[in-house]
Coordinates of C-alpha atoms and ligand atoms in Angstrom, one line a residue:
M1 CA -21.0 -5.4 -21.6
P2 CA -18.8 -7.7 -19.5
D3 CA -21.8 -9.0 -17.5
K4 CA -22.7 -11.3 -20.3
L5 CA -19.4 -13.1 -20.2
H6 CA -18.5 -15.8 -17.7
H7 CA -15.6 -14.4 -15.8
R8 CA -14.2 -16.7 -13.2
A9 CA -11.5 -16.7 -10.6
W10 CA -10.2 -19.2 -8.0
F11 CA -7.4 -19.8 -5.4
E12 CA -4.4 -21.6 -6.7
S13 CA -1.2 -22.7 -5.0
V14 CA 1.7 -20.4 -6.0
A15 CA 4.1 -23.3 -5.9
K16 CA 1.8 -26.0 -7.4
P17 CA -0.5 -24.3 -10.0
G18 CA -2.7 -27.4 -10.4
E19 CA -3.8 -27.2 -6.8
R20 CA -7.0 -25.1 -6.9
Y21 CA -9.7 -24.1 -4.4
A22 CA -13.0 -22.1 -4.7
L23 CA -12.9 -18.5 -3.5
D24 CA -15.7 -19.3 -1.0
E25 CA -13.6 -22.0 0.6
I26 CA -12.0 -21.0 3.9
R27 CA -8.4 -21.6 3.1
Y28 CA -5.3 -19.4 3.3
T29 CA -2.5 -21.8 2.2
D30 CA -1.9 -24.8 0.0
E31 CA -1.5 -28.4 1.2
T32 CA 2.1 -27.8 2.2
G33 CA 1.5 -24.4 3.9
G34 CA 2.6 -22.3 0.9
L35 CA 0.8 -19.2 -0.1
L36 CA -2.2 -19.2 -2.4
Q37 CA -3.0 -16.6 -5.1
V38 CA -6.2 -15.7 -6.9
V39 CA -6.0 -16.7 -10.5
H40 CA -8.4 -15.3 -13.2
D41 CA -9.6 -16.9 -16.4
I42 CA -7.5 -14.8 -18.6
D43 CA -8.8 -16.4 -21.8
E44 CA -12.3 -15.3 -20.9
L45 CA -11.2 -11.8 -20.0
A46 CA -9.3 -11.6 -23.2
K47 CA -12.5 -11.9 -25.2
T48 CA -13.1 -8.3 -24.3
P49 CA -10.6 -6.1 -26.3
A50 CA -8.1 -4.0 -24.3
E51 CA -9.6 -0.7 -25.6
E52 CA -13.0 -1.8 -24.4
W53 CA -11.6 -2.6 -20.9
K54 CA -10.1 0.9 -20.8
R55 CA -13.3 2.5 -21.8
T56 CA -15.3 0.5 -19.2
F57 CA -12.9 1.4 -16.4
E58 CA -13.0 5.1 -17.4
R59 CA -16.7 5.2 -17.8
R60 CA -17.2 3.8 -14.3
S61 CA -14.7 6.1 -12.5
H62 CA -16.2 8.5 -10.0
R63 CA -19.8 7.5 -10.9
N64 CA -22.3 6.2 -8.5
E65 CA -23.6 3.0 -10.1
W66 CA -23.1 0.4 -7.3
P67 CA -20.5 -0.8 -6.8
Y68 CA -18.6 0.3 -9.9
G69 CA -17.8 3.9 -8.7
S70 CA -15.2 2.4 -6.3
G71 CA -11.7 2.4 -7.7
V72 CA -11.5 -1.3 -6.8
W73 CA -15.0 -2.4 -7.9
G74 CA -14.9 -0.4 -11.1
K75 CA -12.5 -3.3 -12.1
K76 CA -14.7 -5.9 -10.6
E77 CA -14.3 -8.5 -13.4
W78 CA -10.6 -8.4 -12.7
V79 CA -11.0 -8.6 -9.0
L80 CA -13.8 -10.9 -7.8
P81 CA -16.0 -11.4 -10.9
E82 CA -18.4 -13.8 -9.2
L83 CA -19.2 -11.8 -6.1
D84 CA -22.8 -10.8 -5.8
N85 CA -23.0 -7.0 -6.0
D86 CA -25.3 -7.0 -2.9
N87 CA -22.4 -8.4 -0.9
V88 CA -19.9 -5.8 -1.8
V89 CA -18.8 -3.8 1.3
S90 CA -17.3 -0.6 -0.1
M91 CA -16.6 2.9 1.0
Y92 CA -15.8 3.9 -2.6
E93 CA -12.1 3.4 -2.0
G94 CA -9.5 4.0 -4.6
H95 CA -9.3 7.0 -7.0
S96 CA -6.9 8.6 -4.6
N97 CA -5.1 11.5 -6.3
L98 CA -1.8 11.2 -8.2
F99 CA 0.1 14.3 -7.1
W100 CA 2.6 15.8 -9.5
A101 CA 5.4 16.6 -7.2
E102 CA 6.7 19.5 -9.3
R103 CA 8.6 21.4 -6.7
Y104 CA 10.1 18.4 -4.9
G105 CA 11.0 16.8 -8.2
R106 CA 12.7 19.9 -9.4
E107 CA 14.7 20.0 -6.2
I108 CA 16.0 16.5 -6.6
G109 CA 16.4 16.7 -10.4
I110 CA 13.5 14.4 -11.4
E111 CA 11.0 16.6 -13.3
D112 CA 8.4 13.9 -14.0
L113 CA 7.8 12.8 -10.4
W114 CA 4.4 11.7 -9.2
I115 CA 3.2 10.6 -5.8
K116 CA 0.2 8.3 -5.6
L117 CA -1.5 9.5 -2.4
C118 CA -3.1 6.2 -1.2
G119 CA -3.5 7.6 2.3
N120 CA -6.3 9.9 1.0
S121 CA -8.7 7.1 1.7
H122 CA -11.4 6.2 4.3
T123 CA -9.1 4.8 7.0
G124 CA -6.0 6.7 5.8
S125 CA -3.9 4.0 4.1
F126 CA -3.8 1.8 1.0
K127 CA -5.1 -1.1 3.2
D128 CA -8.6 -0.1 2.3
L129 CA -8.1 -1.3 -1.2
G130 CA -7.5 -4.9 -0.1
M131 CA -9.9 -4.9 2.9
T132 CA -13.0 -4.1 0.8
V133 CA -12.4 -7.2 -1.2
L134 CA -11.7 -9.5 1.8
V135 CA -14.7 -8.3 3.8
S136 CA -17.0 -8.5 0.8
Q137 CA -16.0 -12.1 0.2
V138 CA -16.6 -12.8 3.9
K139 CA -20.1 -11.2 3.7
Q140 CA -20.8 -13.4 0.7
M141 CA -19.7 -16.6 2.6
I142 CA -21.8 -15.6 5.6
S143 CA -24.8 -15.0 3.4
Q144 CA -24.3 -18.5 2.0
G145 CA -24.6 -20.0 5.5
N146 CA -20.9 -20.3 6.4
D147 CA -20.3 -20.1 10.1
I148 CA -17.7 -17.3 10.5
P149 CA -17.7 -16.0 14.1
A150 CA -15.4 -13.0 13.4
V151 CA -12.6 -11.7 11.2
A152 CA -9.2 -11.1 12.7
C153 CA -5.8 -9.7 11.9
A154 CA -2.4 -9.0 13.4
S155 CA -1.4 -5.5 12.5
T156 CA 1.2 -2.7 12.6
G157 CA -1.8 -0.4 12.7
D158 CA -3.2 0.3 9.3
T159 CA -4.5 -3.2 8.6
S160 CA -6.4 -3.2 11.9
A161 CA -7.9 0.3 11.1
A162 CA -9.1 -0.9 7.7
L163 CA -10.5 -4.2 9.0
A164 CA -12.3 -2.6 11.8
A165 CA -14.0 0.0 9.6
Y166 CA -15.1 -2.4 6.9
A167 CA -16.2 -5.1 9.4
A168 CA -18.2 -2.4 11.3
A169 CA -19.9 -1.3 8.1
A170 CA -20.9 -4.9 7.3
D171 CA -21.9 -5.6 11.0
I172 CA -19.3 -8.5 11.2
P173 CA -17.3 -8.9 14.5
A174 CA -13.6 -7.9 14.1
V175 CA -10.7 -8.8 16.4
V176 CA -7.3 -7.1 16.1
F177 CA -3.9 -8.0 17.6
L178 CA -1.5 -5.1 17.9
P179 CA 2.0 -5.0 19.3
R180 CA 1.7 -2.9 22.5
G181 CA 3.3 0.5 22.3
K182 CA 4.5 0.0 18.8
I183 CA 1.9 1.8 16.8
S184 CA 0.8 5.4 16.6
L185 CA -2.0 6.7 18.8
A186 CA -4.0 7.7 15.8
Q187 CA -3.8 4.2 14.4
L188 CA -4.8 2.6 17.8
I189 CA -7.9 4.8 18.2
Q190 CA -9.3 3.7 14.8
P191 CA -10.2 0.1 15.6
V192 CA -11.1 1.2 19.1
A193 CA -13.6 3.7 17.8
N194 CA -15.0 1.3 15.2
G195 CA -15.9 -1.2 17.9
A196 CA -13.4 -4.0 17.1
I197 CA -12.1 -6.2 19.9
V198 CA -8.6 -4.7 20.3
F199 CA -5.7 -6.6 21.9
A200 CA -2.5 -4.8 22.6
L201 CA 0.0 -7.7 23.2
D202 CA 3.4 -7.7 24.7
T203 CA 5.2 -8.7 21.6
D204 CA 6.1 -7.4 18.1
F205 CA 4.1 -7.7 14.9
D206 CA 5.7 -11.1 14.1
G207 CA 4.5 -12.3 17.5
C208 CA 0.9 -11.0 16.9
M209 CA 1.0 -12.8 13.5
E210 CA 1.8 -16.1 15.3
I211 CA -1.3 -15.7 17.6
V212 CA -3.7 -14.8 14.8
K213 CA -2.6 -17.7 12.7
Q214 CA -3.3 -20.1 15.6
I215 CA -6.7 -18.5 16.3
S216 CA -7.7 -18.8 12.7
E217 CA -6.6 -22.4 12.4
K218 CA -8.1 -23.6 15.7
D219 CA -11.1 -21.4 16.2
G220 CA -12.5 -20.8 12.8
V221 CA -12.0 -17.0 12.9
Y222 CA -11.4 -15.7 9.4
L223 CA -7.9 -14.5 8.8
A224 CA -7.6 -11.0 7.3
N225 CA -3.9 -10.6 7.0
S226 CA -2.3 -10.2 3.5
M227 CA -1.3 -13.9 3.8
N228 CA -4.9 -14.1 2.7
S229 CA -4.6 -13.6 -1.0
L230 CA -8.0 -11.9 -1.3
R231 CA -6.3 -8.7 0.0
V232 CA -3.8 -8.7 -2.9
E233 CA -6.7 -8.7 -5.4
G234 CA -7.9 -5.4 -4.2
Q235 CA -4.5 -3.9 -3.7
K236 CA -3.4 -4.9 -7.2
T237 CA -5.8 -2.2 -8.6
V238 CA -3.3 0.5 -7.5
G239 CA -1.0 0.0 -10.4
I240 CA -3.9 -0.2 -12.9
E241 CA -5.4 3.0 -11.5
I242 CA -2.1 4.9 -11.7
V243 CA -1.6 3.9 -15.3
Q244 CA -5.2 4.9 -16.0
Q245 CA -4.5 8.2 -14.3
L246 CA -1.5 8.7 -16.6
D247 CA -3.8 8.2 -19.6
W248 CA -2.5 4.6 -20.0
E249 CA 1.1 5.5 -20.3
V250 CA 3.4 3.3 -18.2
P251 CA 6.0 5.2 -16.1
E252 CA 9.7 4.0 -16.1
W253 CA 9.7 3.4 -12.3
F254 CA 7.4 2.6 -9.4
I255 CA 8.9 3.0 -5.9
I256 CA 7.0 1.4 -3.0
P257 CA 7.8 0.8 0.7
G258 CA 7.8 -2.8 1.8
G259 CA 7.1 -4.5 5.1
N260 CA 5.1 -7.8 4.9
L261 CA 5.6 -7.5 1.1
G262 CA 2.0 -8.0 0.0
N263 CA 1.7 -4.6 -1.5
V264 CA 4.6 -4.9 -3.9
S265 CA 3.4 -8.3 -4.9
A266 CA 0.0 -6.8 -5.6
L267 CA 1.4 -3.9 -7.6
A268 CA 3.1 -6.4 -9.9
K269 CA 0.0 -8.6 -10.2
G270 CA -2.0 -5.6 -11.5
L271 CA 0.7 -4.8 -14.0
D272 CA 0.8 -8.5 -15.0
M273 CA -2.9 -8.5 -15.8
M274 CA -2.6 -5.3 -17.9
L275 CA 0.3 -6.8 -19.9
A276 CA -1.5 -10.1 -20.3
L277 CA -4.7 -8.4 -21.6
G278 CA -2.9 -6.0 -23.8
L279 CA -3.8 -2.7 -22.0
I280 CA -0.1 -1.9 -21.8
V281 CA 3.0 -3.3 -23.6
K282 CA 5.8 -1.5 -21.8
K283 CA 7.2 -2.9 -18.5
P284 CA 8.1 -0.5 -15.7
R285 CA 10.8 -1.2 -13.2
I286 CA 10.0 -1.6 -9.5
C287 CA 12.0 -0.5 -6.5
V288 CA 11.1 -1.6 -2.9
G289 CA 12.3 0.6 -0.1
Q290 CA 12.9 -0.9 3.3
A291 CA 13.8 0.7 6.7
E292 CA 17.4 -0.3 7.6
A293 CA 15.9 -1.5 10.9
A294 CA 13.7 -4.0 9.1
N295 CA 15.5 -4.9 5.9
P296 CA 15.3 -8.7 5.2
L297 CA 14.4 -8.2 1.6
Y298 CA 17.3 -5.7 1.1
L299 CA 19.7 -8.3 2.6
S300 CA 18.3 -10.9 0.3
Y301 CA 18.7 -8.5 -2.7
Q302 CA 22.4 -8.1 -1.8
K303 CA 22.7 -11.8 -2.5
D304 CA 20.7 -11.8 -5.7
F305 CA 17.7 -13.2 -3.9
E306 CA 19.5 -16.6 -3.7
V307 CA 18.6 -16.8 0.0
F308 CA 16.0 -15.2 2.1
E309 CA 16.4 -15.1 5.9
P310 CA 14.0 -13.5 8.4
I311 CA 15.5 -11.1 10.9
A312 CA 14.4 -9.6 14.2
A313 CA 13.1 -6.2 13.2
R314 CA 14.4 -3.2 15.2
K315 CA 12.5 -0.1 16.1
T316 CA 11.9 2.4 13.3
V317 CA 9.8 5.5 12.8
A318 CA 8.4 3.6 9.8
S319 CA 6.4 1.5 12.3
A320 CA 4.0 0.0 9.8
I321 CA 7.0 -1.8 8.1
Q322 CA 8.7 -2.9 11.2
I323 CA 8.5 -6.6 10.1
G324 CA 11.3 -9.0 10.1
N325 CA 9.6 -12.1 8.8
P326 CA 7.5 -10.9 5.8
I327 CA 4.9 -13.4 4.8
S328 CA 4.9 -12.6 1.1
H329 CA 8.7 -12.7 0.5
D330 CA 8.5 -15.3 -2.2
K331 CA 5.8 -13.4 -4.1
A332 CA 7.8 -10.2 -3.8
I333 CA 11.0 -11.7 -5.1
D334 CA 9.1 -13.2 -8.0
A335 CA 7.6 -9.7 -8.7
L336 CA 11.0 -8.0 -8.5
R337 CA 12.5 -10.6 -10.9
R338 CA 9.7 -9.9 -13.4
Y339 CA 10.0 -6.1 -13.2
D340 CA 13.8 -5.8 -13.1
G341 CA 13.5 -4.9 -9.5
V342 CA 15.8 -3.1 -7.1
V343 CA 15.7 -2.9 -3.3
E344 CA 17.0 0.1 -1.3
Q345 CA 17.2 0.8 2.4
A346 CA 16.8 3.9 4.5
S347 CA 18.3 4.8 7.9
E348 CA 16.2 6.6 10.5
S349 CA 17.8 10.0 9.9
E350 CA 17.5 9.6 6.2
I351 CA 13.7 8.8 6.6
M352 CA 13.1 11.9 8.7
E353 CA 15.1 14.2 6.5
A354 CA 13.4 13.0 3.3
C355 CA 9.9 13.5 4.9
A356 CA 10.8 16.9 6.2
A357 CA 12.3 18.0 2.8
A358 CA 9.2 16.7 0.9
D359 CA 6.8 18.2 3.4
R360 CA 8.4 21.6 2.7
T361 CA 7.2 21.3 -0.9
G362 CA 3.6 20.9 0.1
L363 CA 3.4 17.2 0.8
F364 CA 2.7 15.7 4.3
N365 CA 4.4 12.3 4.3
C366 CA 4.1 9.3 6.5
P367 CA 7.4 7.8 7.4
H368 CA 6.9 4.8 5.0
T369 CA 6.6 7.2 2.1
G370 CA 9.8 8.7 3.5
V371 CA 11.5 5.4 3.0
A372 CA 10.4 5.3 -0.6
L373 CA 11.6 8.9 -1.0
V374 CA 15.0 7.9 0.3
A375 CA 15.1 5.0 -2.2
L376 CA 14.2 7.5 -4.9
G377 CA 17.1 9.7 -4.0
K378 CA 19.5 6.8 -3.9
L379 CA 18.4 5.4 -7.3
R380 CA 18.8 8.9 -8.7
G381 CA 22.3 9.1 -7.1
R382 CA 23.3 5.8 -8.7
G383 CA 22.1 6.9 -12.1
L384 CA 19.5 4.2 -12.3
I385 CA 16.8 6.9 -12.7
R386 CA 17.6 9.2 -15.6
D387 CA 16.5 12.9 -16.0
S388 CA 13.8 12.1 -18.4
D389 CA 12.3 9.2 -16.5
R390 CA 8.8 9.3 -15.2
V391 CA 8.7 8.0 -11.6
V392 CA 5.7 7.2 -9.5
V393 CA 6.2 6.9 -5.7
I394 CA 3.5 5.0 -3.9
S395 CA 2.6 6.9 -0.7
T396 CA 1.0 4.3 1.5
A397 CA -0.6 6.2 4.4
H398 CA -1.7 9.7 5.4
G399 CA 0.8 11.8 7.3
L400 CA -1.8 12.7 9.8
K401 CA -1.7 9.1 11.2
F402 CA 2.0 9.6 12.0
T403 CA 2.4 13.0 13.6
D404 CA 4.6 12.0 16.6
F405 CA 7.8 11.7 14.6
K406 CA 7.2 15.0 12.8
L407 CA 6.6 16.7 16.2
D408 CA 9.8 15.2 17.6
Y409 CA 11.7 16.2 14.5
H410 CA 10.5 19.8 14.4
Q411 CA 10.9 20.2 18.2
M412 CA 14.4 18.7 18.0
N413 CA 13.4 15.9 20.2
I414 CA 15.0 12.9 18.5
D415 CA 18.3 12.4 20.2
P416 CA 20.9 11.4 18.9
I417 CA 19.7 12.7 15.5
V418 CA 20.1 16.4 15.0
P419 CA 17.4 17.6 12.5
E420 CA 18.7 19.5 9.5
N421 CA 15.6 21.5 8.9
P422 CA 13.5 21.8 12.0
N423 CA 10.7 24.4 12.0
P424 CA 9.5 24.8 15.6
P425 CA 6.7 27.3 16.4
I426 CA 8.0 30.6 17.6
E427 CA 6.9 31.1 21.1
M428 CA 6.9 34.7 22.3
S429 CA 4.8 37.3 24.1
A430 CA 2.0 38.9 22.2
G431 CA 3.3 42.5 21.5
Y432 CA 2.7 43.9 18.0
E433 CA 6.2 45.5 17.5
D434 CA 8.1 42.4 18.6
V435 CA 6.0 40.0 16.6
R436 CA 6.2 42.2 13.5
G437 CA 10.0 42.5 13.8
R438 CA 10.5 38.8 14.2
M439 CA 8.1 38.0 11.3
L440 CA 10.0 40.2 8.9
R441 CA 13.3 38.7 10.0
E442 CA 12.0 35.2 9.4
I443 CA 10.6 36.1 5.9
D444 CA 13.9 37.6 5.0
L445 CA 15.9 34.6 6.3
R446 CA 13.8 32.0 4.7
F447 CA 12.3 33.3 1.5
R448 CA 14.5 36.1 0.1
R449 CA 16.7 34.5 -2.6
Ligands
PLP1 C1 1.1 -2.1 5.5 C2 1.9 -0.9 5.1 C3 3.0 -0.9 4.4 C4 3.7 -2.2 3.9 O1 2.9 -3.0 3.1 P1 3.2 -4.5 2.9 O2 2.2 -5.1 2.1 O3 3.2 -5.1 4.3 O4 4.6 -4.6 2.4 C5 3.7 0.2 4.1 N1 3.2 1.4 4.5 C6 2.1 1.5 5.3 C7 1.6 2.8 5.7 C8 1.4 0.4 5.6 O5 0.3 0.4 6.3

């Protein structure tokens, strides 16, 4: 069906909409250094009725017809319509499960609570959704004879894992710049194993970002950070996919953790497209959660977004959002203005307790998801979320990538914080009677109501 139409997309300056560039041009910013965005020919897309788009997206889901079985490429006309299917680099990302958090929701008084488990993905985070798009476009440019020696990114861990995997699959050299000692071991081993050129630099994320910007400007290495708006095109499918999973019913709230703020911009962009093309009519609200240690958007929100000032981010267990100078702050503020947005913050102990409490109900949360769960609790406390509201929390990474802080929590190793609900393993000698006695005591203590 849609193949007969002439869907088009291009880069456009966010600040100056007339300034346009082709998607196969190597360009990350407009003439004055402002961000670009990918803009689609909405009139052309609107020639297909909303109901037909829904049927097309549903028909393609979980099927194997290349590349439409991917959650991202099943929406290809809305993502990169002119990309040659042979150049798609996909691991059939997307279609992560939407978990009905029945028990956790009941415990906090929100019955209709859903957690989108984006970490159930090839490299364990939502970054796969954007990276498939970026690396596919690079493959297309290389096939057209462009001289691109490598793709590169600065990362707090998950971007580098995704870039390394997709680049390895496409046989394109990848270079990653990580802040030394500031990412988890599980995250570090991913680009190492995938054969990327891995730099661990004596700086923070913002320092790595400065290096990769210079390298891409001066040495022609292709920049894979979310400053590159191709990433946003893939990530924007998350909101569309969630609404599809809810049988096209729009929830009252989305709650999402924010660092560099590309993901919240992407979420809103997907919702914008569904509204523009008539797939939905209701607007949800969006809340961004930030770690108190890296909260420039929260501080800006306190001043009604009239000013935005970068900060020096401090150490947080939510290491993937330890970012003080987020590149997409303007896009994020626009997004929050369009979706009646709110920003909340979470302290270190709040993050750990929220993760531990939710883990006890069968989840296994990364600390960033913990930040979103703290925000959820605060919105509930302030009465902004009502009993009957349907809420979707976007869980950004798999908990298995972030086990250190859970180990420290349960082994009570996080001085000065005293964990409220630690569950250390019981270490004892292996005698039947003693073990049995202890087990029965524990069952009684924990589960008898
Ligand atoms: C990258 C990342 C974020 C933050 O996304 P931004 O687009 O940078 O705001 C949150 N959680 C995890 C696990 C991430 O990897």
